[in-house]
PDB file of C-alpha atoms and ligand atoms in Angstrom:
ATOM      1  CA  UNK A 265     105.603  68.897 -63.407  1.00 52.00           C
ATOM      2  CA  UNK A 266     106.709  65.399 -62.064  1.00 54.00           C
ATOM      3  CA  UNK A 267     107.658  65.747 -58.568  1.00 63.00           C
ATOM      4  CA  UNK A 268     110.030  62.892 -57.700  1.00 76.00           C
ATOM      5  CA  UNK A 269     113.007  63.079 -56.120  1.00 84.00           C
ATOM      6  CA  UNK A 270     116.062  61.573 -58.439  1.00 88.00           C
ATOM      7  CA  UNK A 271     117.726  58.405 -57.100  1.00 93.00           C
ATOM      8  CA  UNK A 272     120.945  58.466 -55.889  1.00 97.00           C
ATOM      9  CA  UNK A 273     123.253  55.838 -56.587  1.00 97.00           C
ATOM     10  CA  UNK A 274     123.188  54.208 -54.404  1.00 98.00           C
ATOM     11  CA  UNK A 275     119.246  53.703 -53.669  1.00 97.00           C
ATOM     12  CA  UNK A 276     119.058  53.089 -57.625  1.00 97.00           C
ATOM     13  CA  UNK A 277     121.357  49.631 -56.663  1.00 98.00           C
ATOM     14  CA  UNK A 278     119.357  48.926 -53.740  1.00 98.00           C
ATOM     15  CA  UNK A 279     116.232  48.964 -55.114  1.00 97.00           C
ATOM     16  CA  UNK A 280     118.089  46.446 -57.883  1.00 97.00           C
ATOM     17  CA  UNK A 281     119.454  44.400 -55.453  1.00 98.00           C
ATOM     18  CA  UNK A 282     116.295  44.195 -53.684  1.00 98.00           C
ATOM     19  CA  UNK A 283     114.156  42.609 -57.011  1.00 98.00           C
ATOM     20  CA  UNK A 284     117.409  40.178 -57.416  1.00 97.00           C
ATOM     21  CA  UNK A 285     116.281  39.037 -53.720  1.00 98.00           C
ATOM     22  CA  UNK A 286     112.423  39.562 -54.844  1.00 97.00           C
ATOM     23  CA  UNK A 287     113.314  36.430 -57.723  1.00 97.00           C
ATOM     24  CA  UNK A 288     115.160  33.940 -55.463  1.00 96.00           C
ATOM     25  CA  UNK A 289     118.112  34.977 -56.663  1.00 96.00           C
ATOM     26  CA  UNK A 290     120.107  36.038 -53.700  1.00 96.00           C
ATOM     27  CA  UNK A 291     120.401  31.918 -52.223  1.00 95.00           C
ATOM     28  CA  UNK A 292     121.499  30.980 -56.543  1.00 94.00           C
ATOM     29  CA  UNK A 293     124.315  33.164 -56.793  1.00 95.00           C
ATOM     30  CA  UNK A 294     126.112  30.619 -53.848  1.00 96.00           C
ATOM     31  CA  UNK A 295     126.095  27.867 -57.096  1.00 92.00           C
ATOM     32  CA  UNK A 296     128.153  30.203 -59.371  1.00 93.00           C
ATOM     33  CA  UNK A 297     130.287  31.819 -57.012  1.00 97.00           C
ATOM     34  CA  UNK A 298     131.313  28.716 -53.972  1.00 98.00           C
ATOM     35  CA  UNK A 299     133.587  26.933 -56.045  1.00 98.00           C
ATOM     36  CA  UNK A 300     135.159  30.564 -56.453  1.00 98.00           C
ATOM     37  CA  UNK A 301     134.789  32.091 -53.000  1.00 98.00           C
ATOM     38  CA  UNK A 302     136.212  28.747 -51.527  1.00 98.00           C
ATOM     39  CA  UNK A 303     139.522  28.865 -53.255  1.00 98.00           C
ATOM     40  CA  UNK A 304     139.025  32.312 -52.332  1.00 98.00           C
ATOM     41  CA  UNK A 305     138.881  31.144 -48.540  1.00 98.00           C
ATOM     42  CA  UNK A 306     141.334  28.805 -48.707  1.00 98.00           C
ATOM     43  CA  UNK A 307     143.651  31.834 -49.733  1.00 98.00           C
ATOM     44  CA  UNK A 308     142.846  34.141 -46.719  1.00 98.00           C
ATOM     45  CA  UNK A 309     143.689  31.907 -43.511  1.00 97.00           C
ATOM     46  CA  UNK A 310     141.263  32.589 -41.373  1.00 96.00           C
ATOM     47  CA  UNK A 311     141.507  31.337 -37.927  1.00 93.00           C
ATOM     48  CA  UNK A 312     139.399  31.071 -34.676  1.00 92.00           C
ATOM     49  CA  UNK A 313     138.916  34.392 -33.686  1.00 93.00           C
ATOM     50  CA  UNK A 314     139.766  36.585 -36.417  1.00 96.00           C
ATOM     51  CA  UNK A 315     136.897  39.533 -36.246  1.00 97.00           C
ATOM     52  CA  UNK A 316     136.048  39.254 -40.940  1.00 98.00           C
ATOM     53  CA  UNK A 317     134.092  41.644 -42.993  1.00 98.00           C
ATOM     54  CA  UNK A 318     131.331  39.940 -45.831  1.00 98.00           C
ATOM     55  CA  UNK A 319     130.982  43.606 -48.038  1.00 98.00           C
ATOM     56  CA  UNK A 320     127.990  43.531 -50.771  1.00 98.00           C
ATOM     57  CA  UNK A 321     127.052  39.633 -48.646  1.00 98.00           C
ATOM     58  CA  UNK A 322     123.910  39.379 -50.295  1.00 98.00           C
ATOM     59  CA  UNK A 323     122.418  36.137 -48.942  1.00 98.00           C
ATOM     60  CA  UNK A 324     124.642  35.130 -46.455  1.00 98.00           C
ATOM     61  CA  UNK A 325     125.601  32.342 -47.702  1.00 98.00           C
ATOM     62  CA  UNK A 326     129.623  33.258 -47.520  1.00 98.00           C
ATOM     63  CA  UNK A 327     129.279  34.964 -44.804  1.00 98.00           C
ATOM     64  CA  UNK A 328     127.817  32.064 -42.702  1.00 97.00           C
ATOM     65  CA  UNK A 329     130.783  29.994 -44.559  1.00 97.00           C
ATOM     66  CA  UNK A 330     133.472  31.962 -42.601  1.00 97.00           C
ATOM     67  CA  UNK A 331     131.829  32.080 -38.923  1.00 96.00           C
ATOM     68  CA  UNK A 332     132.329  28.874 -39.380  1.00 94.00           C
ATOM     69  CA  UNK A 333     135.916  29.007 -39.969  1.00 94.00           C
ATOM     70  CA  UNK A 334     136.337  32.013 -37.432  1.00 95.00           C
ATOM     71  CA  UNK A 335     134.322  30.216 -34.643  1.00 90.00           C
ATOM     72  CA  UNK A 336     135.967  26.927 -32.940  1.00 74.00           C
ATOM     73  CA  UNK A 337     137.171  26.864 -29.409  1.00 66.00           C
ATOM     74  CA  UNK A 338     139.240  27.259 -27.555  1.00 59.00           C
ATOM     75  CA  UNK A 339     141.088  29.584 -29.668  1.00 60.00           C
ATOM     76  CA  UNK A 340     138.228  32.437 -30.301  1.00 68.00           C
ATOM     77  CA  UNK A 341     134.478  32.809 -31.085  1.00 83.00           C
ATOM     78  CA  UNK A 342     134.729  35.191 -34.091  1.00 94.00           C
ATOM     79  CA  UNK A 343     132.830  37.064 -35.644  1.00 96.00           C
ATOM     80  CA  UNK A 344     131.708  37.454 -38.796  1.00 98.00           C
ATOM     81  CA  UNK A 345     129.431  40.755 -40.613  1.00 98.00           C
ATOM     82  CA  UNK A 346     128.155  40.894 -43.526  1.00 98.00           C
ATOM     83  CA  UNK A 347     127.165  44.131 -44.753  1.00 98.00           C
ATOM     84  CA  UNK A 348     125.064  44.763 -47.950  1.00 98.00           C
ATOM     85  CA  UNK A 349     122.624  47.783 -49.418  1.00 98.00           C
ATOM     86  CA  UNK A 350     120.047  45.448 -50.133  1.00 98.00           C
ATOM     87  CA  UNK A 351     117.164  45.277 -46.925  1.00 98.00           C
ATOM     88  CA  UNK A 352     115.933  42.925 -48.938  1.00 98.00           C
ATOM     89  CA  UNK A 353     119.473  41.042 -49.218  1.00 98.00           C
ATOM     90  CA  UNK A 354     119.511  41.602 -45.774  1.00 98.00           C
ATOM     91  CA  UNK A 355     116.724  40.026 -44.582  1.00 98.00           C
ATOM     92  CA  UNK A 356     117.333  36.883 -45.859  1.00 98.00           C
ATOM     93  CA  UNK A 357     120.375  36.587 -45.056  1.00 98.00           C
ATOM     94  CA  UNK A 358     119.739  37.258 -41.945  1.00 98.00           C
ATOM     95  CA  UNK A 359     116.439  34.257 -41.382  1.00 98.00           C
ATOM     96  CA  UNK A 360     118.443  31.869 -42.908  1.00 97.00           C
ATOM     97  CA  UNK A 361     120.897  33.033 -40.062  1.00 96.00           C
ATOM     98  CA  UNK A 362     119.688  32.228 -36.873  1.00 95.00           C
ATOM     99  CA  UNK A 363     121.232  29.366 -35.879  1.00 93.00           C
ATOM    100  CA  UNK A 364     124.777  31.172 -36.182  1.00 94.00           C
ATOM    101  CA  UNK A 365     125.848  32.720 -32.348  1.00 92.00           C
ATOM    102  CA  UNK A 366     128.677  34.361 -34.045  1.00 94.00           C
ATOM    103  CA  UNK A 367     127.250  36.149 -37.195  1.00 96.00           C
ATOM    104  CA  UNK A 368     125.869  39.423 -37.579  1.00 98.00           C
ATOM    105  CA  UNK A 369     124.112  41.042 -41.005  1.00 98.00           C
ATOM    106  CA  UNK A 370     124.147  45.474 -41.198  1.00 98.00           C
ATOM    107  CA  UNK A 371     122.481  47.070 -44.208  1.00 98.00           C
ATOM    108  CA  UNK A 372     124.530  49.861 -45.428  1.00 98.00           C
ATOM    109  CA  UNK A 373     126.500  51.077 -47.875  1.00 98.00           C
ATOM    110  CA  UNK A 374     129.999  50.911 -49.526  1.00 98.00           C
ATOM    111  CA  UNK A 375     130.311  54.007 -49.400  1.00 98.00           C
ATOM    112  CA  UNK A 376     130.155  54.099 -45.588  1.00 98.00           C
ATOM    113  CA  UNK A 377     129.952  51.085 -44.026  1.00 98.00           C
ATOM    114  CA  UNK A 378     128.251  51.367 -40.735  1.00 98.00           C
ATOM    115  CA  UNK A 379     131.851  49.988 -39.422  1.00 98.00           C
ATOM    116  CA  UNK A 380     133.791  50.993 -36.261  1.00 97.00           C
ATOM    117  CA  UNK A 381     136.995  52.007 -37.244  1.00 97.00           C
ATOM    118  CA  UNK A 382     140.684  49.347 -36.703  1.00 97.00           C
ATOM    119  CA  UNK A 383     138.417  46.565 -36.028  1.00 98.00           C
ATOM    120  CA  UNK A 384     138.489  43.235 -39.151  1.00 98.00           C
ATOM    121  CA  UNK A 385     141.369  40.875 -38.840  1.00 98.00           C
ATOM    122  CA  UNK A 386     140.433  40.368 -43.017  1.00 98.00           C
ATOM    123  CA  UNK A 387     137.636  41.188 -45.242  1.00 98.00           C
ATOM    124  CA  UNK A 388     135.908  39.060 -48.526  1.00 98.00           C
ATOM    125  CA  UNK A 389     133.629  41.178 -51.253  1.00 98.00           C
ATOM    126  CA  UNK A 390     131.792  38.481 -53.732  1.00 98.00           C
ATOM    127  CA  UNK A 391     130.683  39.636 -56.602  1.00 98.00           C
ATOM    128  CA  UNK A 392     130.492  43.097 -55.722  1.00 98.00           C
ATOM    129  CA  UNK A 393     133.052  45.703 -55.755  1.00 98.00           C
ATOM    130  CA  UNK A 394     131.895  46.739 -59.377  1.00 98.00           C
ATOM    131  CA  UNK A 395     128.399  47.827 -58.861  1.00 98.00           C
ATOM    132  CA  UNK A 396     130.113  50.465 -56.031  1.00 98.00           C
ATOM    133  CA  UNK A 397     129.348  53.904 -57.795  1.00 98.00           C
ATOM    134  CA  UNK A 398     132.271  55.868 -56.592  1.00 98.00           C
ATOM    135  CA  UNK A 399     135.617  52.388 -55.350  1.00 98.00           C
ATOM    136  CA  UNK A 400     137.654  54.964 -54.056  1.00 98.00           C
ATOM    137  CA  UNK A 401     135.970  56.137 -51.807  1.00 98.00           C
ATOM    138  CA  UNK A 402     134.764  52.559 -50.693  1.00 98.00           C
ATOM    139  CA  UNK A 403     138.364  51.233 -49.940  1.00 98.00           C
ATOM    140  CA  UNK A 404     139.191  54.378 -47.986  1.00 98.00           C
ATOM    141  CA  UNK A 405     136.086  52.901 -46.128  1.00 98.00           C
ATOM    142  CA  UNK A 406     137.593  49.843 -45.872  1.00 98.00           C
ATOM    143  CA  UNK A 407     140.948  51.071 -45.094  1.00 98.00           C
ATOM    144  CA  UNK A 408     139.162  52.982 -42.198  1.00 97.00           C
ATOM    145  CA  UNK A 409     137.298  49.356 -40.487  1.00 98.00           C
ATOM    146  CA  UNK A 410     139.883  47.477 -40.956  1.00 98.00           C
ATOM    147  CA  UNK A 411     142.737  46.704 -38.167  1.00 97.00           C
ATOM    148  CA  UNK A 412     146.835  46.985 -38.822  1.00 96.00           C
ATOM    149  CA  UNK A 413     147.445  43.917 -40.417  1.00 96.00           C
ATOM    150  CA  UNK A 414     144.119  43.222 -42.174  1.00 98.00           C
ATOM    151  CA  UNK A 415     143.907  41.473 -45.241  1.00 98.00           C
ATOM    152  CA  UNK A 416     141.615  42.407 -48.075  1.00 98.00           C
ATOM    153  CA  UNK A 417     140.257  40.107 -50.398  1.00 98.00           C
ATOM    154  CA  UNK A 418     138.018  41.298 -53.279  1.00 99.00           C
ATOM    155  CA  UNK A 419     136.597  38.560 -55.666  1.00 98.00           C
ATOM    156  CA  UNK A 420     135.114  39.731 -59.130  1.00 98.00           C
ATOM    157  CA  UNK A 421     133.944  37.764 -62.034  1.00 98.00           C
ATOM    158  CA  UNK A 422     133.898  41.716 -64.059  1.00 98.00           C
ATOM    159  CA  UNK A 423     136.812  42.889 -64.964  1.00 98.00           C
ATOM    160  CA  UNK A 424     138.691  43.573 -68.512  1.00 98.00           C
ATOM    161  CA  UNK A 425     141.288  40.849 -68.500  1.00 98.00           C
ATOM    162  CA  UNK A 426     138.616  37.922 -67.850  1.00 98.00           C
ATOM    163  CA  UNK A 427     136.392  39.838 -72.380  1.00 97.00           C
ATOM    164  CA  UNK A 428     133.840  36.664 -71.398  1.00 97.00           C
ATOM    165  CA  UNK A 429     132.625  39.067 -68.862  1.00 97.00           C
ATOM    166  CA  UNK A 430     132.329  41.916 -71.288  1.00 96.00           C
ATOM    167  CA  UNK A 431     129.356  39.809 -72.939  1.00 95.00           C
ATOM    168  CA  UNK A 432     126.561  40.610 -70.226  1.00 90.00           C
ATOM    169  CA  UNK A 433     127.359  44.415 -68.394  1.00 93.00           C
ATOM    170  CA  UNK A 434     124.676  45.807 -71.252  1.00 92.00           C
ATOM    171  CA  UNK A 435     123.021  43.278 -69.412  1.00 91.00           C
ATOM    172  CA  UNK A 436     122.740  44.895 -66.169  1.00 94.00           C
ATOM    173  CA  UNK A 437     120.172  47.475 -65.292  1.00 93.00           C
ATOM    174  CA  UNK A 438     123.175  49.506 -63.440  1.00 96.00           C
ATOM    175  CA  UNK A 439     125.841  51.010 -64.464  1.00 96.00           C
ATOM    176  CA  UNK A 440     129.534  49.258 -63.234  1.00 98.00           C
ATOM    177  CA  UNK A 441     133.022  50.143 -63.412  1.00 98.00           C
ATOM    178  CA  UNK A 442     135.291  47.554 -65.940  1.00 98.00           C
ATOM    179  CA  UNK A 443     138.921  48.059 -64.507  1.00 98.00           C
ATOM    180  CA  UNK A 444     141.770  45.290 -65.654  1.00 98.00           C
ATOM    181  CA  UNK A 445     143.832  44.263 -63.107  1.00 98.00           C
ATOM    182  CA  UNK A 446     146.589  45.962 -63.346  1.00 98.00           C
ATOM    183  CA  UNK A 447     143.861  49.281 -62.703  1.00 98.00           C
ATOM    184  CA  UNK A 448     143.019  47.685 -59.891  1.00 98.00           C
ATOM    185  CA  UNK A 449     146.072  47.143 -58.325  1.00 98.00           C
ATOM    186  CA  UNK A 450     147.590  50.829 -59.263  1.00 98.00           C
ATOM    187  CA  UNK A 451     144.158  51.571 -57.570  1.00 98.00           C
ATOM    188  CA  UNK A 452     144.598  50.147 -54.514  1.00 98.00           C
ATOM    189  CA  UNK A 453     148.440  51.120 -53.789  1.00 98.00           C
ATOM    190  CA  UNK A 454     147.059  55.059 -54.141  1.00 97.00           C
ATOM    191  CA  UNK A 455     144.523  54.198 -51.030  1.00 97.00           C
ATOM    192  CA  UNK A 456     148.198  52.911 -49.424  1.00 96.00           C
ATOM    193  CA  UNK A 457     146.954  49.372 -49.151  1.00 97.00           C
ATOM    194  CA  UNK A 458     150.444  47.056 -49.061  1.00 97.00           C
ATOM    195  CA  UNK A 459     151.315  43.706 -50.734  1.00 98.00           C
ATOM    196  CA  UNK A 460     148.560  44.291 -53.646  1.00 98.00           C
ATOM    197  CA  UNK A 461     148.600  41.377 -55.607  1.00 98.00           C
ATOM    198  CA  UNK A 462     146.195  39.760 -57.981  1.00 98.00           C
ATOM    199  CA  UNK A 463     144.692  36.466 -59.168  1.00 98.00           C
ATOM    200  CA  UNK A 464     143.040  34.695 -61.698  1.00 98.00           C
ATOM    201  CA  UNK A 465     141.109  32.198 -59.697  1.00 98.00           C
ATOM    202  CA  UNK A 466     139.313  29.696 -62.811  1.00 98.00           C
ATOM    203  CA  UNK A 467     135.877  27.752 -62.133  1.00 98.00           C
ATOM    204  CA  UNK A 468     136.214  24.397 -62.612  1.00 97.00           C
ATOM    205  CA  UNK A 469     132.443  23.576 -62.126  1.00 96.00           C
ATOM    206  CA  UNK A 470     131.437  21.116 -64.570  1.00 94.00           C
ATOM    207  CA  UNK A 471     129.161  23.100 -67.282  1.00 92.00           C
ATOM    208  CA  UNK A 472     126.149  20.571 -68.111  1.00 91.00           C
ATOM    209  CA  UNK A 473     125.371  20.774 -71.672  1.00 90.00           C
ATOM    210  CA  UNK A 474     122.407  21.954 -72.405  1.00 88.00           C
ATOM    211  CA  UNK A 475     122.742  24.064 -69.780  1.00 87.00           C
ATOM    212  CA  UNK A 476     120.881  27.707 -71.096  1.00 87.00           C
ATOM    213  CA  UNK A 477     123.042  30.527 -70.442  1.00 86.00           C
ATOM    214  CA  UNK A 478     121.292  34.410 -71.332  1.00 86.00           C
ATOM    215  CA  UNK A 479     123.926  36.291 -69.898  1.00 87.00           C
ATOM    216  CA  UNK A 480     126.842  34.608 -72.682  1.00 92.00           C
ATOM    217  CA  UNK A 481     126.283  34.443 -76.454  1.00 93.00           C
ATOM    218  CA  UNK A 482     126.616  30.879 -76.209  1.00 93.00           C
ATOM    219  CA  UNK A 483     127.422  27.887 -74.173  1.00 95.00           C
ATOM    220  CA  UNK A 484     131.510  27.565 -75.938  1.00 95.00           C
ATOM    221  CA  UNK A 485     131.988  31.759 -73.900  1.00 95.00           C
ATOM    222  CA  UNK A 486     130.990  30.568 -71.008  1.00 95.00           C
ATOM    223  CA  UNK A 487     133.371  27.600 -70.938  1.00 96.00           C
ATOM    224  CA  UNK A 488     135.465  30.348 -71.862  1.00 97.00           C
ATOM    225  CA  UNK A 489     134.194  33.236 -69.268  1.00 97.00           C
ATOM    226  CA  UNK A 490     135.370  30.100 -66.322  1.00 97.00           C
ATOM    227  CA  UNK A 491     138.457  28.956 -67.776  1.00 98.00           C
ATOM    228  CA  UNK A 492     140.009  32.604 -67.669  1.00 98.00           C
ATOM    229  CA  UNK A 493     138.128  33.358 -64.359  1.00 98.00           C
ATOM    230  CA  UNK A 494     138.057  35.592 -61.220  1.00 98.00           C
ATOM    231  CA  UNK A 495     139.957  38.451 -60.255  1.00 98.00           C
ATOM    232  CA  UNK A 496     140.759  38.182 -57.503  1.00 98.00           C
ATOM    233  CA  UNK A 497     142.745  41.308 -55.598  1.00 98.00           C
ATOM    234  CA  UNK A 498     144.948  40.862 -52.425  1.00 98.00           C
ATOM    235  CA  UNK A 499     146.317  43.835 -50.429  1.00 98.00           C
ATOM    236  CA  UNK A 500     146.456  44.119 -47.360  1.00 98.00           C
ATOM    237  CA  UNK A 501     147.007  47.471 -44.175  1.00 97.00           C
ATOM    238  CA  UNK A 502     149.760  48.791 -43.210  1.00 95.00           C
ATOM    239  CA  UNK A 503     149.644  49.231 -39.335  1.00 91.00           C
ATOM    240  CA  UNK A 504     150.346  53.287 -39.023  1.00 75.00           C
ATOM    241  CA  UNK A 505     150.481  53.127 -35.371  1.00 72.00           C
ATOM    242  CA  UNK A 506     154.331  52.652 -35.812  1.00 66.00           C
ATOM    243  CA  UNK A 507     155.858  55.444 -37.738  1.00 64.00           C
ATOM    244  CA  UNK A 508     159.775  54.638 -39.138  1.00 66.00           C
ATOM    245  CA  UNK A 509     162.168  55.943 -37.489  1.00 69.00           C
ATOM    246  CA  UNK A 510     162.462  59.653 -36.857  1.00 73.00           C
ATOM    247  CA  UNK A 511     158.551  59.982 -37.939  1.00 64.00           C
ATOM    248  CA  UNK A 512     156.651  61.125 -34.592  1.00 62.00           C
ATOM    249  CA  UNK A 513     152.702  60.963 -34.639  1.00 57.00           C
ATOM    250  CA  UNK A 514     151.590  63.375 -32.046  1.00 58.00           C
TER     251      UNK A 514
HETATM  252  C1  SAM B 133     125.770  39.444 -57.354  1.00 52.40           C
HETATM  253  S1  SAM B 133     125.632  39.989 -55.868  1.00 52.40           S
HETATM  254  C2  SAM B 133     126.725  39.239 -54.566  1.00 52.40           C
HETATM  255  C3  SAM B 133     126.497  38.462 -53.905  1.00 52.40           C
HETATM  256  C4  SAM B 133     127.664  37.499 -53.091  1.00 52.40           C
HETATM  257  N1  SAM B 133     128.573  38.285 -52.321  1.00 52.40           N
HETATM  258  C5  SAM B 133     127.190  36.199 -53.672  1.00 52.40           C
HETATM  259  O1  SAM B 133     127.677  36.646 -53.741  1.00 52.40           O
HETATM  260  O2  SAM B 133     125.885  35.716 -52.817  1.00 52.40           O
HETATM  261  C6  SAM B 133     125.916  41.801 -55.097  1.00 52.40           C
HETATM  262  C7  SAM B 133     125.479  42.319 -53.541  1.00 52.40           C
HETATM  263  O3  SAM B 133     126.630  43.142 -53.292  1.00 52.40           O
HETATM  264  C8  SAM B 133     125.547  44.548 -52.937  1.00 52.40           C
HETATM  265  N2  SAM B 133     125.743  45.755 -52.811  1.00 52.40           N
HETATM  266  C9  SAM B 133     126.140  46.212 -54.462  1.00 52.40           C
HETATM  267  N3  SAM B 133     126.443  47.301 -54.375  1.00 52.40           N
HETATM  268  C10 SAM B 133     126.283  47.641 -52.837  1.00 52.40           C
HETATM  269  C11 SAM B 133     126.886  48.992 -52.614  1.00 52.40           C
HETATM  270  N4  SAM B 133     127.517  50.460 -53.304  1.00 52.40           N
HETATM  271  N5  SAM B 133     127.117  48.296 -50.858  1.00 52.40           N
HETATM  272  C12 SAM B 133     126.876  46.872 -50.297  1.00 52.40           C
HETATM  273  N6  SAM B 133     126.838  45.933 -51.364  1.00 52.40           N
HETATM  274  C13 SAM B 133     126.169  46.503 -52.417  1.00 52.40           C
HETATM  275  C14 SAM B 133     123.846  44.014 -53.189  1.00 52.40           C
HETATM  276  O4  SAM B 133     122.489  44.427 -52.793  1.00 52.40           O
HETATM  277  C15 SAM B 133     124.583  43.104 -53.660  1.00 52.40           C
HETATM  278  O5  SAM B 133     123.312  41.694 -53.030  1.00 52.40           O
END
């Protein structure tokens, strides 16, 4: 009889993404996600002095880009925190960020973000949200750690409205959520986020004609996937400290 304890969904994710990290996938993801992430960062209106969370930060390349954008004196010395469930990704992120004074990497799950409440002015999450086993719980956690008026930016490549993205689901070793943009908007609203909107962000990087893809049926499908683009979900946390007239907070 096997005495092995069954793995929890988070343990399974940690094991799978540690495997990715060991295979060198962490830094490689920068090539695939940089174009859509830079377009997202331009919408984030990052200011020196802001506190930013990068949830599912992987090897930390985007975390470091964010750190540069919030660090300028004299306006203030912003802080960026990268959180990831994979301890091996976090180890690599720390090793690559030794020159940064305003970056911190923490091992943790989206289901229990290891940070205090009402802290982050901005949150970025790149290609991570559809892996979270309990997306409701992750949104409740994001709501908790975000500052009043904080802004949330969730960028994902896998969603129903980009049918080409569905081609790689059977190749993944962990379960994922596949929802539409409209379903995600409803989910964010159900968690009391405000100003919920979405945009589709095409990936404008050229595709080499000799590029070998294992994720797509053909090079044409990969090109079409990039044209349709990623889903960017945007929302704000309301300021629950100021009740509407007539309401009293005890
Ligand atoms: C596809 S990678 C993207 C990494 C990085 N954002 C990038 O663009 O290079 C997904 C990342 O999400 C992390 N992740 C998956 N599920 C998570 C969870 N429940 N909590 C925190 N991080 C998680 C993984 O460990 C992995 O590093």
